């Protein structure tokens, strides 16, 4: 690791607030134009809905009380809707940490992101930090968020994947100019998150918050359409068929509470049969993230509604 890298991550156990005294302050008056930017996902995320919003738009409910998204992921639907009252949830601890840091410490995060480098050796040194449990545990939440955003933007095909130990294991992406410090968007995202409840937990926790008239959008890891298409390793615990069944049970429970429900999933017989009593819509999508470039392209997805 270079001297600059050692400086960046040295003494990570000390109080991070002491370090921020020397940070270059972000002049928000000078950057008002950045604050006006429409927020959009700050991470690349498998199954992200940004390209599908135009097809989904007519199916969003016009009126609802609060918005809940139990698999927030990249948050494309959330950022598009910008609901007045919302709860976002995810079981991925590092992902939720990013949202919390952007909400409360965006200036410090931006300063750390500015110091990263688009270099192969540097990338693998940063990736390797989670192999040292003691070192990783001593990192501040801001440093962890900086690390995750950097790795996500510089890794191969924007893929988030961990092994059974929970270690990020995606190779370097070799991009010419990855945008790992999108200052304008991060400021806009921070503004959007000001009054949002951000929860680290599994999707079932939404049952504790959902009430009649709420709108809940589910975008879970998709059920595989073939033996080789499974992509469920967002955490060390995969999302398999039993998880899909548990999700259906939650969907059913919320339906009985008169919540407005929307769920996305892959186009396959298992999911269609599971939700056959509800309204099922077929959407045209593009698979942007796949380890095999020849398998990226047009596919079908399901949008399931109870209204």
GROMACS .gro file of C-alpha atoms in nm:
model
  307
    1UNK     CA    1   0.000   0.000   0.000
    2UNK     CA    2   0.132   0.345  -0.091
    3UNK     CA    3   0.210   0.617   0.162
    4UNK     CA    4  -0.101   0.807   0.055
    5UNK     CA    5  -0.316   0.501   0.116
    6UNK     CA    6  -0.162   0.443   0.458
    7UNK     CA    7  -0.234   0.804   0.551
    8UNK     CA    8  -0.591   0.771   0.430
    9UNK     CA    9  -0.670   0.471   0.647
   10UNK     CA   10  -0.419   0.501   0.934
   11UNK     CA   11  -0.532   0.521   1.296
   12UNK     CA   12  -0.884   0.430   1.195
   13UNK     CA   13  -0.971   0.353   1.555
   14UNK     CA   14  -0.946   0.717   1.665
   15UNK     CA   15  -1.242   0.951   1.676
   16UNK     CA   16  -1.326   1.044   1.319
   17UNK     CA   17  -1.451   1.384   1.423
   18UNK     CA   18  -1.095   1.490   1.508
   19UNK     CA   19  -0.990   1.424   1.151
   20UNK     CA   20  -1.264   1.632   0.997
   21UNK     CA   21  -1.112   1.954   1.133
   22UNK     CA   22  -0.854   1.949   0.856
   23UNK     CA   23  -1.092   1.855   0.578
   24UNK     CA   24  -1.156   2.095   0.295
   25UNK     CA   25  -1.499   2.240   0.370
   26UNK     CA   26  -1.763   2.221   0.101
   27UNK     CA   27  -1.902   2.564   0.032
   28UNK     CA   28  -2.271   2.489  -0.008
   29UNK     CA   29  -2.350   2.843  -0.126
   30UNK     CA   30  -2.100   2.800  -0.407
   31UNK     CA   31  -2.248   2.462  -0.488
   32UNK     CA   32  -2.618   2.549  -0.483
   33UNK     CA   33  -2.643   2.429  -0.840
   34UNK     CA   34  -2.529   2.085  -0.721
   35UNK     CA   35  -2.804   2.077  -0.459
   36UNK     CA   36  -3.065   2.129  -0.732
   37UNK     CA   37  -2.966   1.807  -0.906
   38UNK     CA   38  -3.236   1.542  -0.906
   39UNK     CA   39  -3.119   1.259  -0.680
   40UNK     CA   40  -3.056   0.920  -0.836
   41UNK     CA   41  -2.892   0.595  -0.719
   42UNK     CA   42  -2.539   0.655  -0.591
   43UNK     CA   43  -2.452   0.286  -0.635
   44UNK     CA   44  -2.477   0.045  -0.923
   45UNK     CA   45  -2.712  -0.232  -0.813
   46UNK     CA   46  -2.821  -0.555  -0.980
   47UNK     CA   47  -3.187  -0.532  -1.074
   48UNK     CA   48  -3.193  -0.154  -1.040
   49UNK     CA   49  -3.518   0.000  -1.168
   50UNK     CA   50  -3.392   0.326  -1.315
   51UNK     CA   51  -3.442   0.203  -1.673
   52UNK     CA   52  -3.789   0.066  -1.593
   53UNK     CA   53  -3.937   0.374  -1.426
   54UNK     CA   54  -4.105   0.490  -1.749
   55UNK     CA   55  -4.293   0.157  -1.772
   56UNK     CA   56  -4.373   0.145  -1.401
   57UNK     CA   57  -4.492   0.504  -1.373
   58UNK     CA   58  -4.856   0.444  -1.464
   59UNK     CA   59  -4.884   0.172  -1.200
   60UNK     CA   60  -4.769   0.379  -0.902
   61UNK     CA   61  -5.062   0.466  -0.673
   62UNK     CA   62  -5.166   0.832  -0.683
   63UNK     CA   63  -5.249   0.850  -0.316
   64UNK     CA   64  -5.097   0.675  -0.016
   65UNK     CA   65  -4.995   0.754   0.340
   66UNK     CA   66  -4.631   0.657   0.381
   67UNK     CA   67  -4.390   0.480   0.148
   68UNK     CA   68  -4.197   0.171   0.263
   69UNK     CA   69  -3.929  -0.008   0.064
   70UNK     CA   70  -3.798  -0.323   0.239
   71UNK     CA   71  -3.528  -0.397  -0.024
   72UNK     CA   72  -3.397  -0.047  -0.090
   73UNK     CA   73  -3.091  -0.153  -0.293
   74UNK     CA   74  -2.996   0.133  -0.525
   75UNK     CA   75  -3.324   0.309  -0.449
   76UNK     CA   76  -3.428   0.410  -0.803
   77UNK     CA   77  -3.802   0.399  -0.728
   78UNK     CA   78  -3.757   0.582  -0.397
   79UNK     CA   79  -3.549   0.860  -0.552
   80UNK     CA   80  -3.796   0.898  -0.837
   81UNK     CA   81  -4.101   0.920  -0.610
   82UNK     CA   82  -3.939   1.130  -0.335
   83UNK     CA   83  -4.223   1.052  -0.092
   84UNK     CA   84  -4.297   1.292   0.195
   85UNK     CA   85  -4.302   1.015   0.456
   86UNK     CA   86  -4.089   0.708   0.395
   87UNK     CA   87  -3.908   0.416   0.552
   88UNK     CA   88  -3.628   0.240   0.367
   89UNK     CA   89  -3.499  -0.099   0.478
   90UNK     CA   90  -3.232  -0.347   0.374
   91UNK     CA   91  -3.058  -0.645   0.530
   92UNK     CA   92  -2.726  -0.544   0.375
   93UNK     CA   93  -2.549  -0.368   0.662
   94UNK     CA   94  -2.287  -0.193   0.448
   95UNK     CA   95  -2.554  -0.065   0.210
   96UNK     CA   96  -2.766   0.079   0.491
   97UNK     CA   97  -2.455   0.232   0.645
   98UNK     CA   98  -2.399   0.421   0.318
   99UNK     CA   99  -2.748   0.568   0.330
  100UNK     CA  100  -2.706   0.670   0.694
  101UNK     CA  101  -2.367   0.831   0.632
  102UNK     CA  102  -2.493   1.022   0.328
  103UNK     CA  103  -2.785   1.146   0.537
  104UNK     CA  104  -2.575   1.273   0.828
  105UNK     CA  105  -2.211   1.311   0.715
  106UNK     CA  106  -2.213   1.373   0.342
  107UNK     CA  107  -1.940   1.641   0.344
  108UNK     CA  108  -1.692   1.417   0.524
  109UNK     CA  109  -1.783   1.128   0.294
  110UNK     CA  110  -1.721   1.336  -0.018
  111UNK     CA  111  -1.380   1.439   0.113
  112UNK     CA  112  -1.279   1.075   0.161
  113UNK     CA  113  -1.411   0.975  -0.181
  114UNK     CA  114  -1.199   1.245  -0.342
  115UNK     CA  115  -0.886   1.071  -0.215
  116UNK     CA  116  -0.949   0.734  -0.381
  117UNK     CA  117  -0.765   0.628  -0.697
  118UNK     CA  118  -0.870   0.433  -1.002
  119UNK     CA  119  -0.574   0.195  -0.990
  120UNK     CA  120  -0.573  -0.183  -0.979
  121UNK     CA  121  -0.331  -0.234  -0.689
  122UNK     CA  122  -0.499   0.038  -0.486
  123UNK     CA  123  -0.839  -0.122  -0.552
  124UNK     CA  124  -0.728  -0.462  -0.424
  125UNK     CA  125  -0.570  -0.306  -0.115
  126UNK     CA  126  -0.896  -0.133  -0.030
  127UNK     CA  127  -1.096  -0.447  -0.108
  128UNK     CA  128  -0.872  -0.654   0.122
  129UNK     CA  129  -0.953  -0.449   0.431
  130UNK     CA  130  -1.251  -0.671   0.517
  131UNK     CA  131  -1.018  -0.975   0.524
  132UNK     CA  132  -0.872  -0.830   0.844
  133UNK     CA  133  -1.162  -0.839   1.088
  134UNK     CA  134  -0.989  -0.625   1.350
  135UNK     CA  135  -0.886  -0.359   1.100
  136UNK     CA  136  -1.231  -0.348   0.940
  137UNK     CA  137  -1.405  -0.320   1.277
  138UNK     CA  138  -1.193  -0.016   1.366
  139UNK     CA  139  -1.299   0.178   1.059
  140UNK     CA  140  -1.549   0.457   1.114
  141UNK     CA  141  -1.887   0.432   0.946
  142UNK     CA  142  -1.784   0.714   0.714
  143UNK     CA  143  -1.474   0.523   0.606
  144UNK     CA  144  -1.679   0.208   0.549
  145UNK     CA  145  -1.923   0.401   0.332
  146UNK     CA  146  -1.637   0.556   0.135
  147UNK     CA  147  -1.488   0.211   0.081
  148UNK     CA  148  -1.814   0.057  -0.036
  149UNK     CA  149  -1.901   0.335  -0.280
  150UNK     CA  150  -1.548   0.330  -0.423
  151UNK     CA  151  -1.545  -0.049  -0.466
  152UNK     CA  152  -1.893  -0.049  -0.618
  153UNK     CA  153  -1.801   0.214  -0.876
  154UNK     CA  154  -1.466   0.061  -0.967
  155UNK     CA  155  -1.541  -0.312  -0.952
  156UNK     CA  156  -1.620  -0.529  -1.252
  157UNK     CA  157  -1.961  -0.445  -1.398
  158UNK     CA  158  -2.078  -0.266  -1.084
  159UNK     CA  159  -2.152  -0.597  -0.914
  160UNK     CA  160  -2.204  -0.627  -0.539
  161UNK     CA  161  -2.117  -0.979  -0.428
  162UNK     CA  162  -1.978  -1.130  -0.111
  163UNK     CA  163  -1.855  -1.478  -0.022
  164UNK     CA  164  -1.979  -1.690   0.268
  165UNK     CA  165  -1.751  -1.499   0.504
  166UNK     CA  166  -1.917  -1.175   0.399
  167UNK     CA  167  -1.606  -1.055   0.213
  168UNK     CA  168  -1.646  -0.846  -0.099
  169UNK     CA  169  -1.493  -1.051  -0.382
  170UNK     CA  170  -1.558  -0.873  -0.714
  171UNK     CA  171  -1.248  -0.807  -0.930
  172UNK     CA  172  -1.124  -0.470  -1.053
  173UNK     CA  173  -1.331  -0.327  -1.337
  174UNK     CA  174  -1.068  -0.144  -1.546
  175UNK     CA  175  -1.290   0.158  -1.621
  176UNK     CA  176  -1.129   0.471  -1.764
  177UNK     CA  177  -1.304   0.725  -1.545
  178UNK     CA  178  -1.540   0.571  -1.287
  179UNK     CA  179  -1.748   0.832  -1.104
  180UNK     CA  180  -1.690   0.729  -0.745
  181UNK     CA  181  -1.717   1.088  -0.616
  182UNK     CA  182  -2.038   1.226  -0.767
  183UNK     CA  183  -2.055   1.527  -0.540
  184UNK     CA  184  -2.368   1.682  -0.685
  185UNK     CA  185  -2.571   1.364  -0.660
  186UNK     CA  186  -2.447   1.283  -0.309
  187UNK     CA  187  -2.558   1.627  -0.189
  188UNK     CA  188  -2.897   1.582  -0.355
  189UNK     CA  189  -2.935   1.233  -0.204
  190UNK     CA  190  -2.844   1.370   0.140
  191UNK     CA  191  -3.114   1.635   0.108
  192UNK     CA  192  -3.372   1.373   0.005
  193UNK     CA  193  -3.284   1.154   0.304
  194UNK     CA  194  -3.327   1.429   0.564
  195UNK     CA  195  -3.661   1.303   0.698
  196UNK     CA  196  -3.634   0.938   0.595
  197UNK     CA  197  -3.623   0.651   0.846
  198UNK     CA  198  -3.336   0.417   0.750
  199UNK     CA  199  -3.344   0.068   0.898
  200UNK     CA  200  -3.098  -0.221   0.885
  201UNK     CA  201  -3.309  -0.535   0.904
  202UNK     CA  202  -3.472  -0.809   0.698
  203UNK     CA  203  -3.781  -0.739   0.489
  204UNK     CA  204  -4.016  -0.889   0.751
  205UNK     CA  205  -3.961  -0.586   0.975
  206UNK     CA  206  -4.191  -0.386   0.747
  207UNK     CA  207  -4.479  -0.563   0.924
  208UNK     CA  208  -4.396  -0.354   1.232
  209UNK     CA  209  -4.443  -0.027   1.043
  210UNK     CA  210  -4.700  -0.083   0.769
  211UNK     CA  211  -5.056   0.042   0.817
  212UNK     CA  212  -5.371   0.070   0.610
  213UNK     CA  213  -5.320   0.302   0.314
  214UNK     CA  214  -4.940   0.275   0.306
  215UNK     CA  215  -4.761   0.195  -0.020
  216UNK     CA  216  -4.500  -0.080   0.002
  217UNK     CA  217  -4.273  -0.156  -0.292
  218UNK     CA  218  -4.080  -0.485  -0.286
  219UNK     CA  219  -3.778  -0.535  -0.510
  220UNK     CA  220  -3.619  -0.854  -0.373
  221UNK     CA  221  -3.332  -1.056  -0.517
  222UNK     CA  222  -3.496  -1.221  -0.816
  223UNK     CA  223  -3.592  -1.584  -0.837
  224UNK     CA  224  -3.348  -1.743  -1.089
  225UNK     CA  225  -3.487  -1.817  -1.434
  226UNK     CA  226  -3.223  -2.087  -1.491
  227UNK     CA  227  -2.967  -2.286  -1.292
  228UNK     CA  228  -2.691  -2.047  -1.398
  229UNK     CA  229  -2.876  -1.718  -1.362
  230UNK     CA  230  -2.904  -1.702  -0.984
  231UNK     CA  231  -2.775  -1.380  -0.833
  232UNK     CA  232  -2.861  -1.372  -0.464
  233UNK     CA  233  -2.531  -1.303  -0.286
  234UNK     CA  234  -2.602  -0.950  -0.161
  235UNK     CA  235  -2.521  -1.081   0.185
  236UNK     CA  236  -2.353  -1.401   0.302
  237UNK     CA  237  -2.704  -1.546   0.347
  238UNK     CA  238  -2.851  -1.610   0.001
  239UNK     CA  239  -3.213  -1.538  -0.097
  240UNK     CA  240  -3.355  -1.872  -0.207
  241UNK     CA  241  -3.702  -2.021  -0.269
  242UNK     CA  242  -3.786  -2.041   0.102
  243UNK     CA  243  -3.716  -1.668   0.126
  244UNK     CA  244  -3.948  -1.606  -0.170
  245UNK     CA  245  -4.219  -1.798   0.015
  246UNK     CA  246  -4.163  -1.592   0.331
  247UNK     CA  247  -4.188  -1.279   0.120
  248UNK     CA  248  -4.519  -1.396  -0.024
  249UNK     CA  249  -4.649  -1.451   0.329
  250UNK     CA  250  -4.555  -1.093   0.419
  251UNK     CA  251  -4.720  -0.968   0.098
  252UNK     CA  252  -5.038  -1.157   0.188
  253UNK     CA  253  -5.038  -1.018   0.542
  254UNK     CA  254  -5.003  -0.661   0.418
  255UNK     CA  255  -5.274  -0.715   0.159
  256UNK     CA  256  -5.511  -0.811   0.439
  257UNK     CA  257  -5.425  -0.479   0.611
  258UNK     CA  258  -5.538  -0.287   0.300
  259UNK     CA  259  -5.189  -0.166   0.216
  260UNK     CA  260  -5.110  -0.085  -0.147
  261UNK     CA  261  -4.849  -0.332  -0.269
  262UNK     CA  262  -4.618  -0.353  -0.567
  263UNK     CA  263  -4.357  -0.625  -0.618
  264UNK     CA  264  -4.095  -0.681  -0.889
  265UNK     CA  265  -3.948  -1.019  -0.977
  266UNK     CA  266  -3.821  -1.226  -1.266
  267UNK     CA  267  -4.057  -1.365  -1.528
  268UNK     CA  268  -4.092  -1.733  -1.436
  269UNK     CA  269  -4.360  -1.988  -1.355
  270UNK     CA  270  -4.270  -2.019  -0.987
  271UNK     CA  271  -4.335  -1.651  -0.915
  272UNK     CA  272  -4.641  -1.637  -1.140
  273UNK     CA  273  -4.797  -1.933  -0.961
  274UNK     CA  274  -4.707  -1.795  -0.619
  275UNK     CA  275  -4.885  -1.465  -0.685
  276UNK     CA  276  -5.157  -1.592  -0.918
  277UNK     CA  277  -5.439  -1.428  -0.719
  278UNK     CA  278  -5.294  -1.082  -0.781
  279UNK     CA  279  -5.259  -0.857  -1.083
  280UNK     CA  280  -4.950  -0.956  -1.282
  281UNK     CA  281  -4.797  -0.726  -1.544
  282UNK     CA  282  -4.515  -0.812  -1.780
  283UNK     CA  283  -4.240  -0.554  -1.837
  284UNK     CA  284  -3.956  -0.537  -2.089
  285UNK     CA  285  -3.620  -0.500  -1.918
  286UNK     CA  286  -3.251  -0.506  -1.995
  287UNK     CA  287  -3.010  -0.712  -1.794
  288UNK     CA  288  -2.717  -0.476  -1.739
  289UNK     CA  289  -2.526  -0.682  -1.482
  290UNK     CA  290  -2.410  -1.030  -1.579
  291UNK     CA  291  -2.068  -1.191  -1.558
  292UNK     CA  292  -2.119  -1.317  -1.913
  293UNK     CA  293  -2.148  -1.021  -2.151
  294UNK     CA  294  -2.329  -1.232  -2.412
  295UNK     CA  295  -2.614  -1.290  -2.165
  296UNK     CA  296  -2.684  -0.921  -2.113
  297UNK     CA  297  -2.979  -0.795  -2.310
  298UNK     CA  298  -3.358  -0.787  -2.324
  299UNK     CA  299  -3.552  -0.996  -2.074
  300UNK     CA  300  -3.901  -0.999  -1.922
  301UNK     CA  301  -3.984  -0.903  -1.565
  302UNK     CA  302  -4.299  -0.924  -1.356
  303UNK     CA  303  -4.471  -0.641  -1.174
  304UNK     CA  304  -4.725  -0.766  -0.922
  305UNK     CA  305  -4.999  -0.544  -0.774
  306UNK     CA  306  -5.278  -0.590  -0.523
  307UNK     CA  307  -5.471  -0.287  -0.650
   0.00000   0.00000   0.00000
